[in-house]
Amino acid sequence: MSILVIAEHDNAALKAATLNAVGAAAKIGGDIHVLVAGQGAQAVAEAAAKVAGVSKVLLADDAAYAHPLPENVSPLVVNLAKGYGHVLAAASSEGKNLLPRVAALLDVAAISDITGVVSPDTFERPIYAGNAIATVKSADPIKVVTVRTTAFEAAAATGGSATVETIAGTGETGSAKFVGQELTKSERPELTQAKIVVSGGRGMQSGDNFKLLEALADTLGAAVGASRAAVDAGFVPNDYQVGQTGKIVAPELYIAVGISGAIQHLAGMKDSKVIVAINKDEEAPIFQVADYGLVADLFKAVPELQQAL
Amino acid sequence: MKILVPVKRVVDYNVKIRVKADGSGVETANVKMSMNPFDEIAVEEAVRLKEAGKATEVIVVTVGPTAAQETLRTALAMGADRGILVQTDAETQPLAVAKVLKALVEKEGPTLVILGKQAIDDDCNQTGQMLAALLGWPQGTFASKVVPGEGSLTVTREIDGGLETVQLTLPAVVTADLRLNEPRYASLPNIMKAKKKPIETLAPDALGVDVAPRLTTLKVAEPAKRKAGVKVADVAALVDKLKNEARAI
Ligand SMILES: Cc1cc2nc3c(=O)[nH]c(=O)nc-3n(C[C@H](O)[C@H](O)[C@H](O)COP(=O)(O)OP(=O)(O)OC[C@H]3O[C@@H](n4cnc5c(N)ncnc54)[C@H](O)[C@@H]3O)c2cc1C
Ligand SMILES: Nc1ncnc2c1ncn2[C@@H]1O[C@H](COP(=O)(O)O)[C@@H](O)[C@H]1O
């Protein structure tokens, strides 16, 4: 059976998360098709056609898909899904918004946030904030799956030569309207894609003090993340949050500064290759997962670290 | 308008869970249970809408064992008006819960359903989206702000790149994210009052819903453990380790 991967994009470029979803599809095995639902998204379809392992791209170009509203996109996916054994998307805010809606319309279970493929109908996924890993088997004819991007290698962005087929849209439901977006602008790498992440917690004390971490991040070419406490306190925007209910990251190096290490935070970063913790409390639980722990006042240690690099 | 709020009883978020030795699941016997934290936020939002005169009644519902009545009582103490327990001892998976909720929506006629965005035990993040699909209603997931209007609802959503605002035609489904509000603590008088509020018990069969799981859990295991790390004396030692041992910079 073939696999349908839902592309994530902004109508101009294909998002990197889609490559990880294609990577997971390759693990399942079978023909891989990619759906690009967008408006003026020809360039995205062309980019998807170049992804290694993809054999066909379906492009639904329609004003209804200018923004990925699940009310409009789900009927399109449901119509297509009947010809596939699997429907996959990245476990991003967009994938999580769309796929359960698709699954319910197909009357099948959705399988969230898989971290492993055991066989085409059996998957591993974290539960309880990653404190346990469940192996689940689906009895449904179509498996609707979101993919934890950090758990699957990205497919190569080039090397493929898929055909692009244009398909008709399924129209607008009109029940939901896009009003606006406030996207965080940053010159730094994207949190989930960065090789190095520097994160701050409540210990930073203010948004202004995050400049210390930004300076360190810029020296390292890193992204900046945060704990929930730092986001709730308004130090940084919501999309910085790493954890069970924020972003899942697994960079080469994660530097946690003034973060205590609550399980909900660890859930989002404990698969990082190397973890550094800087905290003035030597009992802080973050030290239990840190490869290198530095017990120090961050306001002294962070500038010193930046100088030393 | 009536608001329906589904709440789930889960292992308290402070509990360090243990995987059962036989790999059949997670130990839940003799473990502190609480209302799913996102559901507290959902209840709080509904109660605030009622207090602001935008809603007439807040109905809380749970699908689970008899003990889940406690969770309903907690919600009633926060200000919900009445509770419904759909009693089952089976594992409740999102599609089954969504079907039960759909049947209750048809029975009770709410204009708005506010759920938590995710249950912190199964971490599925599915039920609200599934319910919206089954009802054919629009969905405002991961909400950090909800503003009711004339026949519509403006919802600000937390998305990967920042925030997104959508306008939904009512009736609609909303799922609560962490920053939607800060749930209140129930006062003692309200806890006492909640004891007298009605809770109705139903069987899934009575709603015509088959709650049998679609996914079989073959095994539950502990995640891979990280090897113990070391403490370094100072910044110089840290830089040395990162450069020469970990080769991470
Ligand atoms: C349902 C739910 C979901 C959640 N989801 C998430 C999530 O996705 N992500 C997340 O992060 N959290 C999440 N949380 C919150 C989590 O439980 C913790 O409350 C949060 O992670 C704490 O953030 P923190 O470590 O920054 O703050 P704290 O726990 O307050 O820790 C601050 C740390 O800073 C240190 N410190 C203070 N001053 C200094 C200094 N000058 N120098 C050095 N160190 C200093 C202190 O020693 C302390 O260890 C969730 C909670 C719930 C209930
Ligand atoms: N058994 C249940 N009873 C009542 N509500 C539930 C139940 N399971 C899930 N929910 C609701 O659906 C939300 C999302 O759960 P989930 O899709 O399992 O992550 C929760 O926050 C609850 O609001």
XYZ file of C-alpha atoms and ligand atoms in Angstrom:
634
model
C 0.000 0.000 0.000
C 1.144 3.561 -0.613
C 1.677 6.246 1.966
C 0.329 9.780 1.787
C 2.464 12.410 3.534
C 0.874 15.811 4.176
C 3.356 18.571 3.328
C 3.814 21.458 5.714
C 4.674 24.750 4.059
C 3.955 28.467 3.924
C 2.964 28.452 0.229
C 6.528 29.465 -0.653
C 8.811 26.823 0.853
C 8.508 23.258 2.073
C 9.131 23.012 5.830
C 11.930 20.779 7.016
C 9.564 18.793 9.264
C 8.023 17.271 6.139
C 11.365 15.656 5.337
C 11.303 13.845 8.678
C 7.763 12.649 7.972
C 8.976 11.305 4.618
C 11.836 9.662 6.538
C 9.291 7.866 8.730
C 7.282 6.875 5.649
C 10.404 5.274 4.201
C 10.720 3.189 7.387
C 7.153 1.943 6.950
C 7.875 1.090 3.315
C 5.796 1.538 0.167
C 5.238 4.184 -2.480
C 5.433 7.652 -0.964
C 3.122 10.390 -2.225
C 3.084 13.943 -0.883
C 0.012 16.177 -0.727
C 0.599 19.910 -1.069
C -2.600 21.798 -0.244
C -2.017 25.505 -0.606
C -2.564 28.624 -2.628
C 0.054 29.643 -5.151
C 2.105 26.716 -3.874
C 3.614 25.493 -7.160
C 7.145 26.060 -5.830
C 6.361 23.910 -2.801
C 5.130 21.092 -5.031
C 8.308 21.331 -7.093
C 10.427 21.183 -3.940
C 8.451 18.166 -2.697
C 8.988 16.431 -6.042
C 12.753 16.629 -5.499
C 12.660 14.944 -2.076
C 14.410 11.575 -2.169
C 11.990 8.646 -2.047
C 8.876 10.544 -3.124
C 7.230 9.112 -6.251
C 4.260 11.445 -6.694
C 3.199 14.898 -5.550
C -0.461 15.879 -5.460
C -0.986 19.629 -5.663
C -4.340 21.075 -4.616
C -4.018 24.787 -5.324
C -7.058 26.644 -4.081
C -7.935 29.766 -2.095
C -9.501 27.447 0.526
C -5.980 26.259 1.396
C -4.269 29.657 1.667
C -4.003 28.821 5.371
C -4.002 25.280 6.676
C -7.471 25.385 8.257
C -8.339 21.792 9.211
C -12.021 22.445 8.484
C -11.098 22.902 4.815
C -8.109 20.584 4.456
C -9.589 17.521 6.187
C -12.266 16.755 3.537
C -9.559 16.862 0.868
C -7.342 14.448 2.773
C -10.272 12.162 3.605
C -11.188 11.868 -0.088
C -7.620 10.911 -0.967
C -6.951 8.719 2.061
C -9.202 5.899 0.909
C -6.552 4.931 -1.627
C -3.750 4.713 0.931
C -2.658 2.446 3.764
C -1.135 5.308 5.766
C -1.575 9.054 6.121
C 1.382 10.765 7.787
C 2.232 14.275 8.923
C 4.790 15.813 11.237
C 3.656 16.043 14.874
C 3.809 19.849 14.635
C 1.044 22.168 15.770
C -0.299 21.934 12.217
C -0.150 18.132 11.983
C -1.706 17.708 15.415
C -4.505 20.066 14.472
C -5.336 18.283 11.218
C -4.768 14.535 11.473
C -7.095 13.615 14.354
C -9.857 15.377 12.431
C -9.019 13.293 9.366
C -8.897 10.087 11.421
C -12.319 10.655 12.988
C -13.873 11.337 9.581
C -12.397 8.028 8.395
C -13.580 6.322 11.596
C -10.072 5.142 12.420
C -7.791 5.733 15.406
C -5.072 8.351 15.147
C -1.603 7.443 16.348
C 0.137 10.491 17.771
C 3.787 11.380 17.863
C 5.401 8.087 16.865
C 9.077 7.649 17.676
C 9.543 4.243 16.082
C 8.160 1.968 13.374
C 8.051 -1.693 14.423
C 6.059 -2.858 11.404
C 3.553 -1.183 9.076
C 0.796 -1.525 11.670
C 2.815 -1.301 14.887
C 4.462 1.822 16.249
C 6.285 3.105 19.300
C 5.133 6.290 20.952
C 5.941 8.084 24.198
C 3.268 8.403 26.892
C 3.324 10.113 30.309
C 5.649 12.889 29.122
C 8.075 10.361 27.695
C 8.441 8.468 30.965
C 7.166 5.352 29.220
C 7.204 4.122 25.649
C 4.134 2.265 24.410
C 4.166 -0.137 21.477
C 0.741 0.042 19.837
C -0.807 -1.987 17.043
C -3.591 -0.649 14.874
C -6.365 -2.851 13.527
C -7.728 -0.101 11.268
C -7.454 -0.263 7.459
C -5.867 3.209 7.270
C -3.223 4.264 9.751
C -3.326 7.988 10.475
C -0.054 8.894 12.121
C 1.817 11.978 13.316
C 5.591 11.691 13.429
C 7.925 13.047 16.087
C 10.421 14.728 13.803
C 13.421 14.334 16.112
C 13.010 10.544 16.056
C 13.338 10.116 12.283
C 16.119 11.095 9.974
C 15.119 13.634 7.363
C 14.836 12.417 3.780
C 17.284 14.174 1.458
C 15.768 17.362 0.025
C 17.166 16.558 -3.394
C 17.692 13.486 -5.518
C 14.074 12.618 -6.211
C 12.159 13.277 -9.404
C 8.498 12.728 -8.648
C 5.680 13.693 -10.967
C 3.428 16.567 -9.920
C -0.261 15.945 -10.433
C -2.755 18.766 -9.978
C -5.950 17.807 -8.172
C -9.158 19.707 -7.478
C -9.926 21.152 -4.074
C -12.973 20.268 -2.010
C -14.054 23.842 -1.348
C -14.548 25.833 1.833
C -16.737 24.937 4.764
C -16.948 28.593 5.762
C -17.230 27.672 9.439
C -13.703 28.846 10.250
C -11.964 31.958 9.011
C -8.309 32.858 9.255
C -7.976 36.251 10.943
C -4.259 36.762 11.411
C -0.896 35.544 12.577
C 1.779 36.911 14.832
C 4.897 35.000 13.976
C 8.057 35.354 16.007
C 10.778 36.734 13.777
C 14.292 35.512 14.327
C 17.547 35.333 12.438
C 18.517 32.310 14.501
C 17.991 28.718 13.394
C 14.583 27.189 14.040
C 14.322 25.568 17.460
C 13.426 22.089 16.267
C 16.077 22.066 13.541
C 18.997 23.708 15.366
C 22.216 21.785 16.100
C 22.628 23.703 19.348
C 19.888 25.023 21.631
C 20.383 27.405 24.556
C 17.335 27.485 26.856
C 16.494 29.691 29.807
C 14.101 29.211 32.692
C 12.628 31.147 35.562
C 16.162 31.670 36.852
C 16.657 34.247 34.074
C 14.389 36.587 36.083
C 13.363 38.813 33.151
C 12.963 39.024 29.413
C 15.779 41.536 29.320
C 18.179 39.024 30.846
C 17.486 36.661 27.943
C 19.889 38.928 26.005
C 22.656 37.053 27.816
C 21.420 33.793 26.304
C 20.882 35.377 22.897
C 24.478 36.558 22.871
C 25.660 33.073 23.811
C 23.369 31.553 21.177
C 24.740 33.863 18.498
C 28.306 32.912 19.364
C 27.347 29.238 19.006
C 24.976 29.611 16.033
C 22.284 28.237 18.310
C 18.517 28.610 18.707
C 17.019 29.971 21.927
C 14.425 27.992 23.873
C 12.735 28.306 27.248
C 10.898 26.513 30.015
C 7.199 26.992 30.538
C 7.861 29.148 33.590
C 9.878 31.586 31.480
C 7.135 31.747 28.853
C 4.321 32.103 31.394
C 6.228 34.939 33.055
C 6.311 36.701 29.684
C 10.117 36.663 29.319
C 9.859 35.156 25.819
C 7.090 34.237 23.311
C 5.110 30.985 23.582
C 6.831 29.332 20.644
C 10.096 29.180 22.640
C 8.630 26.581 25.030
C 10.384 23.231 25.099
C 8.662 20.276 26.752
C 5.769 17.852 26.954
C 3.387 20.484 25.695
C 5.835 22.681 23.827
C 8.430 21.759 21.253
C 10.387 18.535 21.222
C 14.057 19.113 20.447
C 17.015 16.756 20.142
C 20.023 18.859 19.137
C 23.697 17.878 19.304
C 24.024 20.185 22.297
C 21.373 21.503 24.705
C 22.365 24.078 27.292
C 19.785 24.536 30.074
C 20.275 27.726 32.059
C 18.299 28.459 35.226
C 15.938 25.554 34.524
C 15.133 23.150 37.362
C 14.378 20.121 35.179
C 10.702 19.294 35.780
C 9.611 16.104 33.995
C 7.471 18.156 31.642
C 10.553 20.066 30.528
C 12.763 16.965 30.305
C 10.131 15.407 28.029
C 11.071 17.936 25.376
C 14.866 17.745 25.487
C 16.166 14.581 27.096
C 16.986 12.972 23.761
C 19.554 15.687 23.027
C 22.994 14.245 22.333
C 24.895 16.293 24.908
C 23.168 18.154 27.745
C 24.746 20.951 29.770
C 23.031 22.412 32.825
C 23.918 25.646 34.561
C 22.052 26.047 37.828
C 22.946 27.476 41.224
C 21.106 24.706 43.059
C 23.248 21.579 43.060
C 20.177 19.478 43.883
C 18.253 20.610 40.785
C 16.838 17.558 38.948
C 18.216 18.847 35.632
C 21.630 17.595 36.783
C 20.325 14.021 36.661
C 20.102 14.181 32.877
C 23.008 16.556 32.249
C 26.251 15.181 30.837
C 28.005 18.251 32.198
C 26.624 20.124 35.150
C 27.930 23.462 36.349
C 26.741 24.631 39.761
C 27.017 28.385 39.440
C 25.199 31.671 39.310
C 24.110 32.017 35.709
C 24.666 35.775 35.662
C 28.349 35.094 36.173
C 28.693 31.809 34.270
C 26.885 32.685 31.040
C 28.960 35.783 30.133
C 32.102 33.877 31.121
C 31.123 30.969 28.884
C 30.468 33.277 25.963
C 33.875 34.902 26.446
C 35.620 31.535 26.581
C 34.201 30.301 23.271
C -25.562 29.159 25.637
C -24.661 25.896 27.324
C -21.031 24.829 27.535
C -19.932 21.206 27.797
C -16.524 20.508 29.329
C -15.060 16.989 29.154
C -12.631 16.263 31.994
C -10.341 13.275 32.450
C -9.039 11.717 35.624
C -5.320 11.087 35.233
C -2.236 10.332 37.334
C -1.306 13.614 39.017
C 1.313 15.561 37.069
C 3.672 15.576 40.050
C 3.820 11.783 40.330
C 6.914 10.087 39.005
C 5.248 7.193 37.194
C 6.508 3.595 37.251
C 6.305 1.160 34.382
C 4.958 -2.223 35.491
C 7.575 -4.958 35.559
C 5.591 -7.164 33.162
C 5.462 -4.394 30.566
C 1.665 -4.332 30.565
C 1.327 -0.668 31.433
C 1.986 2.031 33.989
C 1.328 1.518 37.704
C -1.856 3.409 38.639
C -2.849 1.562 41.814
C -2.288 3.648 44.968
C -1.110 6.601 42.917
C -2.440 10.127 43.369
C -5.015 10.928 40.685
C -6.170 14.409 39.669
C -8.035 16.246 36.985
C -5.958 16.544 33.809
C -4.317 20.012 34.159
C -5.546 21.202 30.758
C -9.090 20.264 31.737
C -8.883 22.482 34.823
C -8.086 25.298 32.427
C -11.054 24.310 30.251
C -13.402 24.278 33.265
C -12.047 27.642 34.410
C -12.685 29.186 30.992
C -16.244 27.885 30.885
C -16.981 29.121 34.400
C -15.552 32.554 33.531
C -17.792 32.733 30.455
C -20.749 31.959 32.674
C -19.698 34.562 35.237
C -19.370 37.098 32.420
C -22.961 36.375 31.421
C -21.964 34.767 28.133
C -23.029 31.264 29.117
C -26.048 29.928 30.959
C -24.903 26.499 32.116
C -21.642 24.573 32.424
C -21.944 20.785 32.201
C -18.894 18.659 32.950
C -18.556 15.121 31.682
C -16.092 12.332 32.193
C -15.791 8.928 30.565
C -14.214 6.483 32.969
C -14.517 4.443 36.135
C -16.818 5.245 39.039
C -13.890 6.880 40.834
C -13.835 9.568 38.140
C -16.810 11.100 39.959
C -14.198 12.776 42.166
C -12.950 14.631 39.122
C -16.475 15.792 38.349
C -16.830 16.996 41.953
C -13.655 19.013 41.605
C -15.074 20.687 38.507
C -18.399 21.307 40.260
C -16.509 22.936 43.133
C -14.827 25.230 40.612
C -18.252 26.405 39.495
C -19.666 23.944 36.968
C -23.397 23.336 37.359
C -23.808 19.599 36.899
C -21.910 16.488 35.966
C -22.303 13.425 33.787
C -20.338 10.232 34.357
C -20.258 7.878 31.408
C -19.197 4.836 33.337
C -16.757 2.330 31.833
C -13.801 0.400 33.154
C -12.364 -0.037 29.662
C -9.349 1.969 28.492
C -10.777 5.127 26.925
C -9.210 5.992 23.582
C -9.816 9.377 21.934
C -12.057 8.147 19.091
C -14.350 6.346 21.552
C -14.441 9.352 23.883
C -15.216 11.640 20.928
C -18.140 9.385 19.960
C -19.512 9.437 23.501
C -19.174 13.218 23.560
C -20.915 13.547 20.216
C -23.874 11.580 21.581
C -23.967 13.824 24.650
C -23.808 16.955 22.513
C -26.837 15.696 20.616
C -28.609 15.039 23.901
C -27.689 18.243 25.750
C -27.430 20.758 22.913
C -24.424 22.866 23.991
C -23.191 25.657 21.708
C -19.600 25.269 22.793
C -17.453 22.366 23.935
C -14.177 23.247 25.657
C -11.705 20.381 26.153
C -8.125 20.210 27.310
C -5.641 20.153 24.442
C -4.037 16.957 25.666
C -4.414 14.340 28.385
C -1.094 14.045 30.207
C -1.322 10.255 30.492
C -1.781 9.176 26.875
C -0.413 12.476 25.474
C -2.686 11.937 22.455
C -3.879 15.472 21.725
C -6.749 14.142 19.570
C -10.148 14.147 21.266
C -11.196 17.761 20.584
C -10.263 17.572 16.914
C -12.088 14.244 16.582
C -15.220 15.570 18.251
C -15.229 18.620 15.966
C -14.926 16.291 12.969
C -17.778 14.034 14.064
C -20.050 17.019 14.686
C -18.937 18.880 11.556
C -18.083 21.878 13.771
C -15.100 24.218 13.469
C -12.251 23.801 15.944
C -10.044 26.256 17.803
C -7.274 24.074 19.170
C -4.433 25.053 21.551
C -6.322 28.197 22.539
C -4.615 30.923 24.551
C -7.494 33.400 24.202
C -11.210 33.012 23.525
C -13.453 35.987 22.763
C -17.164 35.336 22.196
C -18.965 37.449 19.578
C -22.357 37.422 17.910
C -22.797 33.826 16.770
C -19.064 33.417 16.573
C -15.942 32.955 18.617
C -12.528 34.490 18.037
C -9.778 32.150 19.164
C -6.068 32.875 19.472
C -4.076 29.676 19.035
C -0.541 28.768 20.083
C 1.209 27.457 16.973
C 4.803 26.464 16.272
C 5.786 29.842 14.825
C 3.928 32.026 17.337
C 0.220 32.835 17.468
C -2.657 32.465 15.024
C -6.146 33.933 15.286
C -9.202 32.284 13.755
C -12.877 33.128 13.799
C -15.239 30.200 14.289
C -18.954 30.125 13.594
C -20.809 28.718 16.604
C -21.381 25.952 17.562
C -17.699 25.133 17.914
C -15.070 23.086 19.723
C -12.164 24.699 21.585
C -9.174 22.998 23.201
C -7.370 24.790 26.003
C -3.638 25.428 26.074
C -1.667 26.312 29.218
C -1.841 30.077 28.903
C -5.604 30.400 28.388
C -6.080 31.240 32.064
C -4.989 30.304 35.564
C -7.521 27.952 37.141
C -8.881 28.941 40.544
C -8.669 26.872 43.700
C -12.086 25.820 44.909
C -13.032 27.457 48.215
C -14.266 25.317 51.100
C -17.861 26.609 50.855
C -17.846 25.823 47.138
C -16.509 22.331 47.800
C -19.402 21.821 50.227
C -21.912 23.198 47.715
C -20.527 20.932 44.998
C -21.502 17.889 47.042
C -25.155 18.746 46.422
C -24.832 19.380 42.711
C -26.304 16.611 40.531
C -24.221 13.930 38.808
C -25.957 11.686 36.317
C -24.482 8.272 35.497
C -24.878 6.721 32.052
C -23.565 3.623 30.311
C -21.865 4.003 26.902
C -24.426 1.486 25.567
C -27.262 3.795 26.544
C -25.712 6.374 24.232
C -25.322 3.771 21.510
C -21.547 4.032 21.455
C -19.060 1.189 21.200
C -16.044 2.213 23.276
C -13.883 -0.800 22.400
C -10.260 0.307 21.810
C -8.987 0.387 18.223
C -5.346 0.317 19.203
C -3.884 -2.566 21.146
C -1.002 -1.792 23.442
C 1.449 -4.646 22.958
C 3.903 -3.426 25.529
C 4.938 -0.490 27.695
C 8.620 -0.033 28.427
C 10.902 2.387 30.214
C 12.643 4.846 27.929
C 16.380 4.455 27.366
C 18.268 5.819 30.359
C 20.941 8.467 29.923
C 24.316 7.600 31.357
C 25.186 9.549 34.458
C 27.009 12.797 33.806
C 29.589 14.725 35.770
C 29.748 18.059 37.530
C 32.436 20.397 36.262
C 34.288 22.802 38.529
C 34.074 25.950 36.441
C 33.436 27.455 33.016
C 36.957 26.621 31.804
C 36.464 22.942 32.648
C 33.086 22.984 30.904
C 34.544 24.451 27.717
C 37.362 21.906 27.809
C 34.893 18.988 28.123
C 32.674 20.323 25.341
C 35.626 20.808 23.005
C 37.777 17.798 23.749
C 35.520 15.107 25.202
C 32.052 15.632 23.741
C 33.328 17.464 20.627
C 30.028 19.314 20.705
C 31.438 22.762 19.864
C 0.292 20.036 32.178
C 1.629 20.666 32.318
C 2.415 20.805 31.196
C 3.671 21.402 31.292
N 4.412 21.531 30.157
C 5.645 22.068 30.250
C 6.490 22.185 29.099
O 6.111 21.826 27.977
N 7.722 22.729 29.258
C 8.184 23.155 30.470
O 9.316 23.640 30.544
N 7.410 23.061 31.567
C 6.159 22.542 31.478
N 5.389 22.477 32.604
C 5.842 23.167 33.831
C 6.836 22.385 34.657
O 6.157 21.513 35.526
C 7.696 23.353 35.500
O 6.850 24.151 36.292
C 8.576 24.277 34.670
O 9.306 23.541 33.706
C 9.549 25.027 35.581
O 10.312 25.949 34.848
P 11.756 26.397 35.361
O 12.636 25.215 35.480
O 12.187 27.501 34.471
O 11.403 27.061 36.762
P 11.779 26.600 38.239
O 11.327 25.210 38.477
O 11.296 27.682 39.123
O 13.353 26.565 38.239
C 14.171 27.701 38.172
C 15.602 27.221 38.377
O 16.485 28.302 38.191
C 17.536 28.180 39.122
N 18.107 29.519 39.325
C 17.486 30.601 39.843
N 18.323 31.659 39.841
C 19.489 31.232 39.316
C 20.740 31.861 39.067
N 20.940 33.145 39.348
N 21.720 31.120 38.535
C 21.532 29.806 38.248
N 20.377 29.173 38.461
C 19.358 29.877 38.995
C 16.892 27.619 40.364
O 17.853 26.945 41.169
C 15.866 26.653 39.769
O 16.378 25.336 39.643
C 4.134 21.873 32.529
C 3.350 21.708 33.674
C 2.104 21.122 33.574
C 1.271 20.963 34.798
N -12.008 9.712 29.265
C -12.251 11.013 29.080
N -13.305 11.611 29.693
C -13.552 12.935 29.510
N -12.809 13.724 28.740
C -11.744 13.188 28.104
C -11.407 11.817 28.242
N -10.306 11.571 27.494
C -9.976 12.754 26.929
N -10.836 13.722 27.290
C -10.803 15.164 26.884
O -10.027 15.293 25.708
C -8.875 16.081 25.953
C -7.720 15.597 25.120
O -7.381 14.265 25.442
P -6.427 13.345 24.529
O -6.938 13.467 23.135
O -6.569 11.975 25.104
O -5.046 13.894 24.694
C -8.688 16.032 27.454
O -7.970 17.161 27.907
C -10.131 16.010 27.946
O -10.695 17.310 27.906
